[in-house]
Short mmCIF file of C-alpha atoms and ligand atoms in Angstrom, two decimals:
data_model
loop_
_atom_site.label_atom_id
_atom_site.label_comp_id
_atom_site.label_asym_id
_atom_site.label_seq_id
_atom_site.Cartn_x
_atom_site.Cartn_y
_atom_site.Cartn_z
CA MET A 1 0.00 0.00 0.00
CA GLU A 2 1.33 3.44 -0.84
CA GLN A 3 1.12 6.53 1.29
CA TYR A 4 1.95 10.22 1.02
CA ILE A 5 4.20 11.78 3.59
CA ILE A 6 3.89 15.52 3.87
CA LYS A 7 5.80 18.09 5.84
CA GLY A 8 3.36 20.92 6.34
CA GLY A 9 3.68 24.64 6.78
CA LYS A 10 4.92 25.56 3.30
CA ARG A 11 3.18 28.30 1.31
CA LEU A 12 2.42 26.98 -2.21
CA GLU A 13 3.74 29.18 -5.01
CA GLY A 14 4.16 28.91 -8.76
CA GLU A 15 2.22 27.37 -11.65
CA VAL A 16 0.39 24.11 -12.08
CA VAL A 17 -1.19 22.71 -15.26
CA ILE A 18 -4.55 20.94 -15.07
CA ASN A 19 -5.31 17.71 -16.96
CA GLY A 20 -8.42 16.66 -18.84
CA ALA A 21 -11.64 16.04 -16.92
CA LYS A 22 -11.89 12.50 -15.57
CA ASN A 23 -15.68 12.46 -15.44
CA ALA A 24 -15.97 13.74 -19.02
CA ALA A 25 -13.36 11.24 -20.20
CA LEU A 26 -15.33 8.32 -18.74
CA GLY A 27 -18.38 9.21 -20.84
CA ILE A 28 -16.35 10.03 -23.93
CA ILE A 29 -14.35 6.79 -23.85
CA ALA A 30 -17.60 4.80 -23.59
CA ALA A 31 -19.07 6.85 -26.46
CA ALA A 32 -16.02 6.07 -28.61
CA LEU A 33 -17.23 2.45 -28.73
CA MET A 34 -20.34 3.55 -30.58
CA THR A 35 -18.62 3.67 -33.97
CA ASP A 36 -16.49 1.07 -35.74
CA GLU A 37 -14.35 3.89 -37.12
CA GLN A 38 -11.25 5.20 -35.40
CA VAL A 39 -11.67 7.83 -32.72
CA THR A 40 -8.78 9.87 -31.34
CA ILE A 41 -9.26 11.36 -27.89
CA GLU A 42 -6.82 14.00 -26.67
CA ASN A 43 -6.28 15.42 -23.18
CA ILE A 44 -7.21 12.15 -21.46
CA PRO A 45 -6.00 12.16 -17.85
CA ASP A 46 -3.66 9.32 -16.91
CA VAL A 47 -5.56 8.24 -13.79
CA LEU A 48 -6.61 4.87 -12.43
CA ASP A 49 -10.34 5.00 -13.24
CA ILE A 50 -9.65 5.90 -16.86
CA ASN A 51 -7.05 3.18 -17.28
CA VAL A 52 -9.41 0.56 -15.81
CA LEU A 53 -12.11 1.61 -18.29
CA LEU A 54 -9.66 1.45 -21.22
CA ASP A 55 -8.66 -2.09 -20.13
CA ALA A 56 -12.32 -3.11 -20.11
CA LEU A 57 -12.69 -1.81 -23.69
CA THR A 58 -9.74 -3.95 -24.77
CA GLU A 59 -11.26 -6.99 -23.09
CA ILE A 60 -14.45 -6.75 -25.16
CA GLY A 61 -12.42 -6.51 -28.36
CA ALA A 62 -11.87 -2.79 -28.98
CA ILE A 63 -8.44 -1.70 -30.17
CA VAL A 64 -7.02 0.82 -27.74
CA GLU A 65 -3.74 2.44 -28.60
CA ARG A 66 -2.10 5.03 -26.36
CA LYS A 67 -0.32 7.44 -28.71
CA ASP A 68 1.16 9.29 -25.77
CA ARG A 69 0.31 9.75 -22.09
CA HIS A 70 -2.77 11.85 -22.88
CA THR A 71 -3.86 10.71 -26.35
CA VAL A 72 -5.70 7.48 -27.04
CA LYS A 73 -6.90 5.98 -30.32
CA ILE A 74 -9.88 3.67 -30.05
CA VAL A 75 -11.42 1.44 -32.70
CA GLY A 76 -14.64 0.12 -31.22
CA ARG A 77 -15.09 -3.03 -33.30
CA ILE A 78 -16.09 -5.07 -30.28
CA GLN A 79 -16.64 -8.84 -30.14
CA THR A 80 -19.02 -9.01 -27.21
CA THR A 81 -21.44 -6.79 -25.31
CA LYS A 82 -20.71 -8.60 -22.05
CA VAL A 83 -18.25 -6.72 -19.88
CA ASP A 84 -16.82 -9.14 -17.37
CA ASN A 85 -13.94 -7.10 -16.03
CA GLU A 86 -13.72 -7.50 -12.22
CA SER A 87 -12.26 -3.99 -11.79
CA MET A 88 -15.39 -2.52 -13.38
CA ARG A 89 -17.32 -3.40 -10.24
CA LYS A 90 -15.14 -1.01 -8.27
CA MET A 91 -15.68 2.06 -10.41
CA ARG A 92 -18.58 4.32 -11.20
CA GLY A 93 -17.92 5.20 -14.82
CA SER A 94 -18.46 1.57 -15.87
CA TYR A 95 -22.18 2.39 -16.07
CA TYR A 96 -21.60 4.41 -19.26
CA LEU A 97 -20.86 1.15 -21.06
CA ILE A 98 -24.54 0.23 -20.60
CA GLY A 99 -25.76 3.27 -22.55
CA ALA A 100 -23.03 3.01 -25.18
CA LEU A 101 -23.42 -0.73 -25.86
CA LEU A 102 -27.20 -0.62 -25.70
CA GLY A 103 -27.21 2.25 -28.20
CA LYS A 104 -24.82 0.58 -30.59
CA CYS A 105 -25.72 -3.12 -30.27
CA ASN A 106 -29.17 -3.13 -28.59
CA ASN A 107 -27.60 -5.22 -25.86
CA ALA A 108 -25.37 -4.70 -22.82
CA GLN A 109 -24.31 -6.80 -19.86
CA VAL A 110 -22.26 -4.72 -17.50
CA PRO A 111 -21.33 -5.23 -13.81
CA LEU A 112 -23.23 -3.02 -11.38
CA PRO A 113 -21.11 0.06 -10.77
CA GLY A 114 -19.14 0.65 -7.59
CA GLY A 115 -17.18 3.87 -7.07
CA CYS A 116 -16.31 5.88 -4.00
CA ASN A 117 -18.31 5.01 -0.91
CA ILE A 118 -19.90 8.42 -0.40
CA GLY A 119 -23.48 7.33 0.10
CA SER A 120 -26.09 5.18 -1.57
CA ARG A 121 -25.62 5.36 -5.32
CA PRO A 122 -28.63 3.80 -7.05
CA ILE A 123 -29.06 3.76 -10.84
CA GLU A 124 -32.84 3.54 -11.14
CA GLN A 125 -32.96 6.81 -13.13
CA HIS A 126 -30.60 5.33 -15.73
CA ILE A 127 -32.85 2.27 -15.95
CA LYS A 128 -35.97 4.39 -16.20
CA GLY A 129 -34.39 6.19 -19.16
CA PHE A 130 -33.36 2.97 -20.96
CA LYS A 131 -36.84 1.55 -20.46
CA ALA A 132 -38.38 4.69 -21.95
CA LEU A 133 -36.30 3.96 -25.06
CA GLY A 134 -37.88 0.52 -25.27
CA ALA A 135 -35.21 -1.57 -23.53
CA ASP A 136 -35.78 -4.41 -21.10
CA VAL A 137 -33.48 -4.03 -18.13
CA ASP A 138 -32.91 -6.43 -15.27
CA ILE A 139 -30.28 -6.86 -12.63
CA SER A 140 -29.10 -10.34 -11.79
CA PHE A 141 -25.92 -11.85 -10.35
CA GLY A 142 -24.44 -8.39 -9.96
CA MET A 143 -24.86 -7.55 -13.64
CA VAL A 144 -27.09 -5.02 -15.37
CA ASN A 145 -28.61 -6.72 -18.41
CA ALA A 146 -30.20 -4.39 -20.94
CA SER A 147 -31.57 -5.34 -24.33
CA ALA A 148 -34.00 -4.15 -26.98
CA GLU A 149 -35.25 -5.32 -30.36
CA LYS A 150 -34.70 -1.78 -31.51
CA LEU A 151 -34.25 1.37 -29.41
CA LYS A 152 -36.90 4.00 -30.08
CA GLY A 153 -36.82 7.65 -29.04
CA GLY A 154 -38.81 8.47 -25.91
CA HIS A 155 -39.74 11.25 -23.50
CA ILE A 156 -38.02 11.04 -20.13
CA PHE A 157 -38.49 13.27 -17.11
CA PHE A 158 -35.88 12.44 -14.48
CA ASP A 159 -37.16 12.37 -10.89
CA ILE A 160 -33.82 13.62 -9.65
CA VAL A 161 -31.01 15.47 -11.34
CA SER A 162 -28.30 12.91 -12.09
CA VAL A 163 -25.05 13.42 -13.98
CA GLY A 164 -24.67 9.71 -14.69
CA ALA A 165 -28.25 9.12 -15.83
CA THR A 166 -28.19 12.18 -18.11
CA ILE A 167 -25.03 11.05 -19.90
CA ASN A 168 -26.05 7.40 -20.03
CA VAL A 169 -29.47 7.99 -21.59
CA MET A 170 -27.98 10.55 -23.99
CA LEU A 171 -25.52 7.87 -25.18
CA ALA A 172 -28.21 5.28 -25.83
CA ALA A 173 -30.59 7.79 -27.45
CA ALA A 174 -27.94 9.03 -29.89
CA LEU A 175 -28.49 5.87 -31.99
CA ALA A 176 -32.17 5.25 -31.17
CA GLU A 177 -34.80 5.64 -33.86
CA GLY A 178 -36.59 9.00 -33.75
CA GLN A 179 -36.54 11.83 -31.25
CA THR A 180 -35.75 11.63 -27.52
CA ILE A 181 -36.47 14.43 -25.09
CA ILE A 182 -34.80 14.28 -21.68
CA GLU A 183 -36.08 16.69 -19.04
CA ASN A 184 -34.70 17.66 -15.62
CA CYS A 185 -31.19 16.91 -16.86
CA ALA A 186 -27.94 17.62 -15.06
CA LYS A 187 -26.03 20.57 -16.57
CA GLU A 188 -22.42 19.89 -15.57
CA PRO A 189 -19.70 20.91 -18.07
CA HIS A 190 -18.81 17.28 -18.67
CA ILE A 191 -22.35 16.62 -19.93
CA VAL A 192 -21.84 19.29 -22.56
CA ASP A 193 -18.46 17.78 -23.38
CA VAL A 194 -19.86 14.28 -23.94
CA ALA A 195 -22.67 15.77 -26.10
CA ASN A 196 -20.13 17.78 -28.13
CA PHE A 197 -18.07 14.65 -28.66
CA LEU A 198 -21.11 12.65 -29.79
CA ASN A 199 -22.07 15.48 -32.15
CA SER A 200 -18.53 15.46 -33.55
CA MET A 201 -19.21 11.78 -34.37
CA GLY A 202 -22.37 12.71 -36.27
CA ALA A 203 -24.98 12.62 -33.48
CA ASN A 204 -27.74 15.23 -33.32
CA ILE A 205 -27.94 16.41 -29.71
CA LYS A 206 -29.21 19.85 -28.73
CA GLY A 207 -29.63 21.53 -25.35
CA ALA A 208 -26.82 19.87 -23.37
CA GLY A 209 -25.96 22.26 -20.52
CA THR A 210 -29.64 23.18 -20.05
CA ASP A 211 -32.22 21.07 -18.28
CA VAL A 212 -33.83 19.81 -21.50
CA ILE A 213 -31.82 17.79 -23.98
CA ARG A 214 -33.28 16.94 -27.39
CA ILE A 215 -31.76 14.12 -29.39
CA LYS A 216 -32.62 13.12 -32.94
CA GLY A 217 -31.38 9.58 -33.31
CA VAL A 218 -29.02 8.93 -36.22
CA GLN A 219 -28.36 5.59 -37.94
CA LYS A 220 -24.63 5.59 -37.54
CA LEU A 221 -21.80 7.47 -35.85
CA HIS A 222 -18.42 8.05 -37.44
CA GLY A 223 -14.81 8.56 -36.34
CA SER A 224 -13.63 11.81 -34.80
CA THR A 225 -10.74 13.57 -33.11
CA TYR A 226 -11.67 15.34 -29.92
CA SER A 227 -9.95 17.05 -27.00
CA ILE A 228 -11.46 16.73 -23.51
CA ILE A 229 -12.18 19.84 -21.40
CA PRO A 230 -9.99 20.61 -18.36
CA ASP A 231 -10.93 19.01 -15.05
CA GLN A 232 -12.84 21.54 -12.99
CA ILE A 233 -12.45 19.50 -9.78
CA GLU A 234 -8.70 19.04 -10.17
CA ALA A 235 -8.45 22.79 -10.78
CA GLY A 236 -10.65 23.55 -7.78
CA THR A 237 -8.55 21.27 -5.59
CA PHE A 238 -5.39 23.21 -6.48
CA MET A 239 -7.23 26.51 -5.92
CA LEU A 240 -8.10 25.43 -2.40
CA ALA A 241 -4.64 24.00 -1.75
CA ALA A 242 -3.24 27.42 -2.67
CA ALA A 243 -5.78 29.26 -0.52
CA ALA A 244 -5.41 26.98 2.52
CA THR A 245 -1.61 27.29 2.57
CA GLY A 246 -1.73 31.07 2.18
CA GLY A 247 -0.18 30.58 -1.25
CA ASN A 248 0.01 32.30 -4.59
CA VAL A 249 -0.55 29.83 -7.43
CA THR A 250 -1.51 30.19 -11.08
CA ILE A 251 -3.64 27.28 -12.20
CA LYS A 252 -3.32 26.84 -15.95
CA ASN A 253 -5.36 25.10 -18.63
CA VAL A 254 -8.74 25.74 -17.00
CA ILE A 255 -12.06 27.20 -18.10
CA PRO A 256 -12.61 29.93 -15.47
CA LYS A 257 -16.38 29.90 -16.09
CA HIS A 258 -16.55 26.29 -14.81
CA LEU A 259 -14.88 27.39 -11.57
CA GLU A 260 -17.19 30.29 -10.74
CA ALA A 261 -18.89 28.66 -7.73
CA ILE A 262 -15.49 27.93 -6.17
CA THR A 263 -14.06 31.32 -7.08
CA ALA A 264 -17.06 33.11 -5.54
CA LYS A 265 -16.59 31.33 -2.20
CA LEU A 266 -12.85 31.97 -2.15
CA VAL A 267 -13.38 35.67 -2.80
CA GLU A 268 -16.02 35.74 -0.05
CA ILE A 269 -13.53 34.41 2.54
CA GLY A 270 -10.86 36.89 1.51
CA VAL A 271 -8.81 35.22 -1.23
CA GLU A 272 -7.73 37.22 -4.26
CA VAL A 273 -8.69 35.33 -7.44
CA THR A 274 -7.65 36.68 -10.83
CA GLU A 275 -9.18 35.17 -13.95
CA GLU A 276 -7.30 35.03 -17.24
CA ASP A 277 -8.42 33.42 -20.52
CA ASP A 278 -7.44 29.90 -19.57
CA ALA A 279 -5.96 30.31 -16.10
CA VAL A 280 -6.84 31.49 -12.61
CA ARG A 281 -4.43 32.92 -10.06
CA VAL A 282 -5.21 32.33 -6.41
CA ASN A 283 -3.44 34.55 -3.92
CA ALA A 284 -4.11 34.31 -0.18
CA HIS A 285 -2.10 36.64 1.97
CA LYS A 286 -4.10 36.98 5.19
CA ARG A 287 -6.03 34.74 7.57
CA LEU A 288 -9.22 33.78 5.78
CA GLY A 289 -12.79 34.28 6.95
CA ASN A 290 -15.76 31.97 7.33
CA THR A 291 -18.71 31.16 5.08
CA GLN A 292 -21.78 29.01 4.58
CA ILE A 293 -22.05 26.59 1.67
CA LYS A 294 -24.57 24.10 0.38
CA THR A 295 -23.46 21.65 -2.28
CA LEU A 296 -25.71 21.74 -5.32
CA VAL A 297 -25.87 20.53 -8.88
CA TYR A 298 -24.04 22.69 -11.45
CA PRO A 299 -23.74 25.67 -11.49
CA GLY A 300 -23.94 25.40 -7.69
CA PHE A 301 -21.03 24.53 -5.42
CA PRO A 302 -19.90 21.00 -6.44
CA THR A 303 -20.15 18.12 -3.99
CA ASP A 304 -16.76 16.95 -5.35
CA MET A 305 -15.19 20.08 -3.80
CA GLN A 306 -16.90 19.77 -0.42
CA PRO A 307 -14.15 17.88 1.48
CA GLN A 308 -11.42 20.20 0.17
CA MET A 309 -13.50 23.26 1.18
CA THR A 310 -14.31 21.91 4.65
CA THR A 311 -10.60 21.24 5.18
CA SER A 312 -9.60 24.71 4.03
CA LEU A 313 -12.16 26.30 6.35
CA ALA A 314 -10.83 24.29 9.32
CA THR A 315 -8.17 26.93 9.96
CA CYS A 316 -10.16 29.99 8.91
CA GLU A 317 -11.45 32.54 11.38
CA GLY A 318 -14.87 31.93 12.96
CA THR A 319 -17.54 29.35 12.29
CA SER A 320 -18.41 28.02 8.85
CA ILE A 321 -21.28 25.74 7.93
CA ILE A 322 -21.29 23.28 5.03
CA THR A 323 -24.39 21.36 4.02
CA GLU A 324 -23.98 18.34 1.76
CA SER A 325 -27.12 17.93 -0.32
CA ILE A 326 -26.02 15.43 -2.97
CA PHE A 327 -24.47 12.44 -1.16
CA GLU A 328 -25.44 11.50 2.38
CA ASN A 329 -22.17 9.91 3.45
CA ARG A 330 -19.59 12.45 2.41
CA PHE A 331 -18.25 13.61 5.77
CA LYS A 332 -16.37 10.42 6.70
CA TYR A 333 -13.02 12.17 6.51
CA VAL A 334 -13.98 14.58 9.29
CA ASP A 335 -12.83 12.06 11.95
CA GLU A 336 -9.41 12.09 10.28
CA LEU A 337 -9.31 15.90 10.32
CA THR A 338 -10.20 15.82 14.01
CA LYS A 339 -7.05 13.73 14.60
CA MET A 340 -5.16 16.69 13.16
CA GLY A 341 -6.73 19.14 15.59
CA ALA A 342 -9.71 20.38 13.54
CA ASN A 343 -12.86 21.34 15.42
CA ILE A 344 -15.69 20.12 13.20
CA LYS A 345 -19.01 18.74 14.31
CA VAL A 346 -21.17 16.80 11.86
CA GLU A 347 -24.91 16.78 12.37
CA GLY A 348 -26.74 14.84 9.68
CA ASN A 349 -25.73 16.35 6.37
CA THR A 350 -24.24 19.48 7.91
CA ALA A 351 -20.72 20.16 9.15
CA ILE A 352 -20.15 22.97 11.61
CA ILE A 353 -16.56 24.07 11.35
CA ASN A 354 -15.08 26.11 14.16
CA GLY A 355 -11.85 27.52 12.77
CA VAL A 356 -8.74 26.63 14.80
CA GLU A 357 -5.39 28.45 14.80
CA LYS A 358 -3.50 25.47 13.42
CA LEU A 359 -3.65 21.80 12.48
CA THR A 360 -0.98 19.34 13.57
CA GLY A 361 0.40 16.39 11.60
CA ALA A 362 -0.99 12.88 12.13
CA THR A 363 -1.42 9.57 10.31
CA VAL A 364 -4.74 9.65 8.49
CA CYS A 365 -6.53 7.39 6.06
CA ALA A 366 -8.05 8.54 2.74
CA PRO A 367 -11.62 7.18 2.71
CA ASP A 368 -12.32 8.15 -0.93
CA LEU A 369 -10.97 10.19 -3.84
CA ARG A 370 -11.91 13.79 -2.95
CA ALA A 371 -11.64 13.31 0.80
CA GLY A 372 -8.16 11.88 0.18
CA ALA A 373 -7.17 15.06 -1.68
CA ALA A 374 -8.64 17.09 1.18
CA LEU A 375 -6.46 15.25 3.72
CA VAL A 376 -3.40 16.06 1.60
CA ILE A 377 -4.40 19.74 1.79
CA ALA A 378 -4.72 19.36 5.57
CA GLY A 379 -1.24 17.83 5.67
CA MET A 380 0.21 20.79 3.77
CA VAL A 381 -1.41 23.21 6.22
CA ALA A 382 -0.50 21.28 9.38
CA GLU A 383 2.56 21.69 11.55
CA GLY A 384 4.95 18.73 11.29
CA PHE A 385 4.55 15.48 9.36
CA THR A 386 1.30 13.97 8.08
CA VAL A 387 0.94 10.51 6.58
CA VAL A 388 -2.01 10.01 4.23
CA GLU A 389 -2.69 6.30 3.73
CA HIS A 390 -4.57 4.69 0.84
CA VAL A 391 -3.16 6.85 -1.93
CA GLU A 392 -4.86 4.51 -4.43
CA TYR A 393 -8.13 6.34 -3.87
CA ILE A 394 -6.54 9.67 -4.74
CA GLU A 395 -4.90 8.20 -7.84
CA ARG A 396 -8.32 7.24 -9.19
CA GLY A 397 -8.81 10.84 -10.17
CA TYR A 398 -5.63 12.94 -9.78
CA GLU A 399 -2.72 12.52 -12.15
CA SER A 400 0.76 12.83 -10.59
CA PHE A 401 -0.79 14.57 -7.60
CA GLU A 402 2.32 14.63 -5.43
CA LYS A 403 4.55 15.66 -8.35
CA LYS A 404 2.31 18.60 -9.24
CA LEU A 405 2.28 19.67 -5.59
CA GLN A 406 6.07 19.36 -5.40
CA GLY A 407 6.19 21.63 -8.46
CA ILE A 408 4.52 24.43 -6.48
CA GLY A 409 6.67 23.96 -3.43
CA ALA A 410 4.90 21.36 -1.30
CA ILE A 411 7.08 19.02 0.70
CA ILE A 412 5.41 15.74 -0.14
CA ASP A 413 6.46 12.35 -1.45
CA LYS A 414 4.94 8.95 -2.08
CA PHE A 415 6.28 5.79 -0.47
CA ASP A 416 5.32 2.18 -0.20
CA GLU A 417 4.42 1.69 3.44
CA SER A 418 7.12 -1.02 3.70
CA ASP A 419 9.85 1.34 2.49
CA ASN A 420 11.12 2.24 5.96
CA ARG A 421 14.49 3.44 4.67
CA GLY A 422 12.94 5.81 2.10
CA ILE A 423 10.49 7.18 4.63
CA GLN A 424 13.25 7.69 7.21
CA LYS A 425 15.46 9.46 4.65
CA PHE A 426 12.62 11.78 3.59
CA ARG A 427 11.83 12.70 7.19
CA LEU A 428 15.49 13.40 7.97
CA LYS A 429 15.94 15.45 4.82
CA CYS A 430 12.92 17.64 5.66
CA GLY A 431 14.03 18.11 9.25
N1 EPU B 501 -29.20 9.17 -7.80
C1 EPU B 501 -30.31 8.37 -7.60
N2 EPU B 501 -30.69 7.53 -8.61
C2 EPU B 501 -30.01 7.45 -9.79
C3 EPU B 501 -28.89 8.27 -9.98
C4 EPU B 501 -28.51 9.13 -8.96
O1 EPU B 501 -30.93 8.40 -6.54
O2 EPU B 501 -30.42 6.66 -10.66
C5 EPU B 501 -28.81 10.13 -6.73
C6 EPU B 501 -27.46 9.81 -6.13
O3 EPU B 501 -27.58 8.84 -5.10
C7 EPU B 501 -27.01 11.16 -5.63
C8 EPU B 501 -27.58 12.11 -6.68
O4 EPU B 501 -28.64 11.41 -7.33
O5 EPU B 501 -27.60 11.41 -4.40
C9 EPU B 501 -26.61 12.60 -7.72
O6 EPU B 501 -25.95 11.50 -8.32
P1 EPU B 501 -25.36 11.54 -9.79
O7 EPU B 501 -26.03 10.46 -10.57
O8 EPU B 501 -25.39 12.93 -10.31
O9 EPU B 501 -23.87 11.13 -9.51
P2 EPU B 501 -23.00 10.04 -10.24
O10 EPU B 501 -23.30 10.00 -11.69
O11 EPU B 501 -23.06 8.76 -9.47
C10 EPU B 501 -21.10 11.71 -10.83
C11 EPU B 501 -19.63 11.75 -10.63
C12 EPU B 501 -19.30 12.00 -9.17
C13 EPU B 501 -19.97 13.29 -8.73
C14 EPU B 501 -21.46 13.26 -9.03
C15 EPU B 501 -22.16 14.57 -8.73
C16 EPU B 501 -18.80 10.24 -12.32
C17 EPU B 501 -18.20 8.94 -12.65
N3 EPU B 501 -19.06 10.47 -11.05
O12 EPU B 501 -21.56 10.63 -10.03
O13 EPU B 501 -17.90 12.14 -9.11
O14 EPU B 501 -19.80 13.45 -7.35
O15 EPU B 501 -21.67 12.95 -10.42
O16 EPU B 501 -21.60 15.61 -9.45
O17 EPU B 501 -18.99 11.09 -13.19
C18 EPU B 501 -15.79 12.07 -8.12
O18 EPU B 501 -15.31 12.38 -9.22
O19 EPU B 501 -15.13 12.08 -7.05
C19 EPU B 501 -17.20 11.71 -8.02
C20 EPU B 501 -17.69 11.08 -6.97
#
């Protein structure tokens, strides 16, 4: 098992470049299967979840060729619609293979998705959408089995706003016969990105980014070359790392518009944020203030930034309140922050954060992807050494996390937990 060791107390300074959006890439890679022609996808992040999905594509017969670290060519001439890859059960994005395979082949057998344990994560809205397109869907032996004689356009009104269900039904409907209207859609930037990619393959999708998406099914999709948008959550994580450490960091290759909810909160607590065309500069030069936040669907404050924000507020002045309205189990990391001296009380879906003067280093365990990143931020703020265990969660969604942080001055390194000599050397070197 690998762990990060961090010596805290260093102000982050310099420039960091953001990779492509993981959650867009998951949908886009699945969509690439929907044509037999070659698709080239650029700006793919080199993270665990993406690599697991690419392996699953290879296992069902697609040709996947990595041109370089961030460019992949996919030829989706698959041999089976049954995805039997064990790793798929552990990740969330596997569910996009249902929509993609159902759309292309009228059949899909895909393991039930797993993903970070941040609350109950049902998929009944996805199933409702597939059924509205004429598919039969059942779940047995841990697999989702979906099939149809022929998919036909339908009218779907989602009961709840779901990123996954919106993308999944959009995928299937792209090749269904006739028109599909999806209402009460999610509006996240990665939904627009997946729609743009499908359109670049010849699909006819309008309205992505609003709450009504209209799709005119086409008979066939063709090859395309497409570059994925920057990862708003990776960017936001570095913004908060800069703010929490009192740093001055320019975060490059971002779309500032996608970061507005985060920027607004940072400005409110006293951080200076400067927007450029494709960069934001975050400069924090005084003790920050408190705020109240409720996580919401886009364009609201993203649930995927909640742990990083809570952590950053732990050392701000006064009392802040964060309400988590998307996932019910997303405060598990708070016990770990408490070990570091934070004063945070969780009541139901609300965290009451009483700002403390300082955090102190401790050994903590990453419970999931974003909470893991948040604990790294805590380690960079804290006095002394912090060990963050279970780095594998963080690597599901952050590329070269420790290297990028080193690049802006953090004292952090990654070690196998059995590497006593390496760990000892690092601790001695940092003093
Ligand atoms: N929900 C249902 N039924 C459904 C679908 C969703 O009740 O059929 C509920 C969920 O339980 C949750 C809410 O609706 O309470 C929103 O879930 P959504 O479907 O939007 O989330 P998701 O598709 O499972 C994606 C991201 C998450 C991100 C959420 C919210 C991927 C692979 N995952 O999950 O990303 O938190 O949207 O923006 O795109 C992450 O990257 O760390 C991560 C967890």
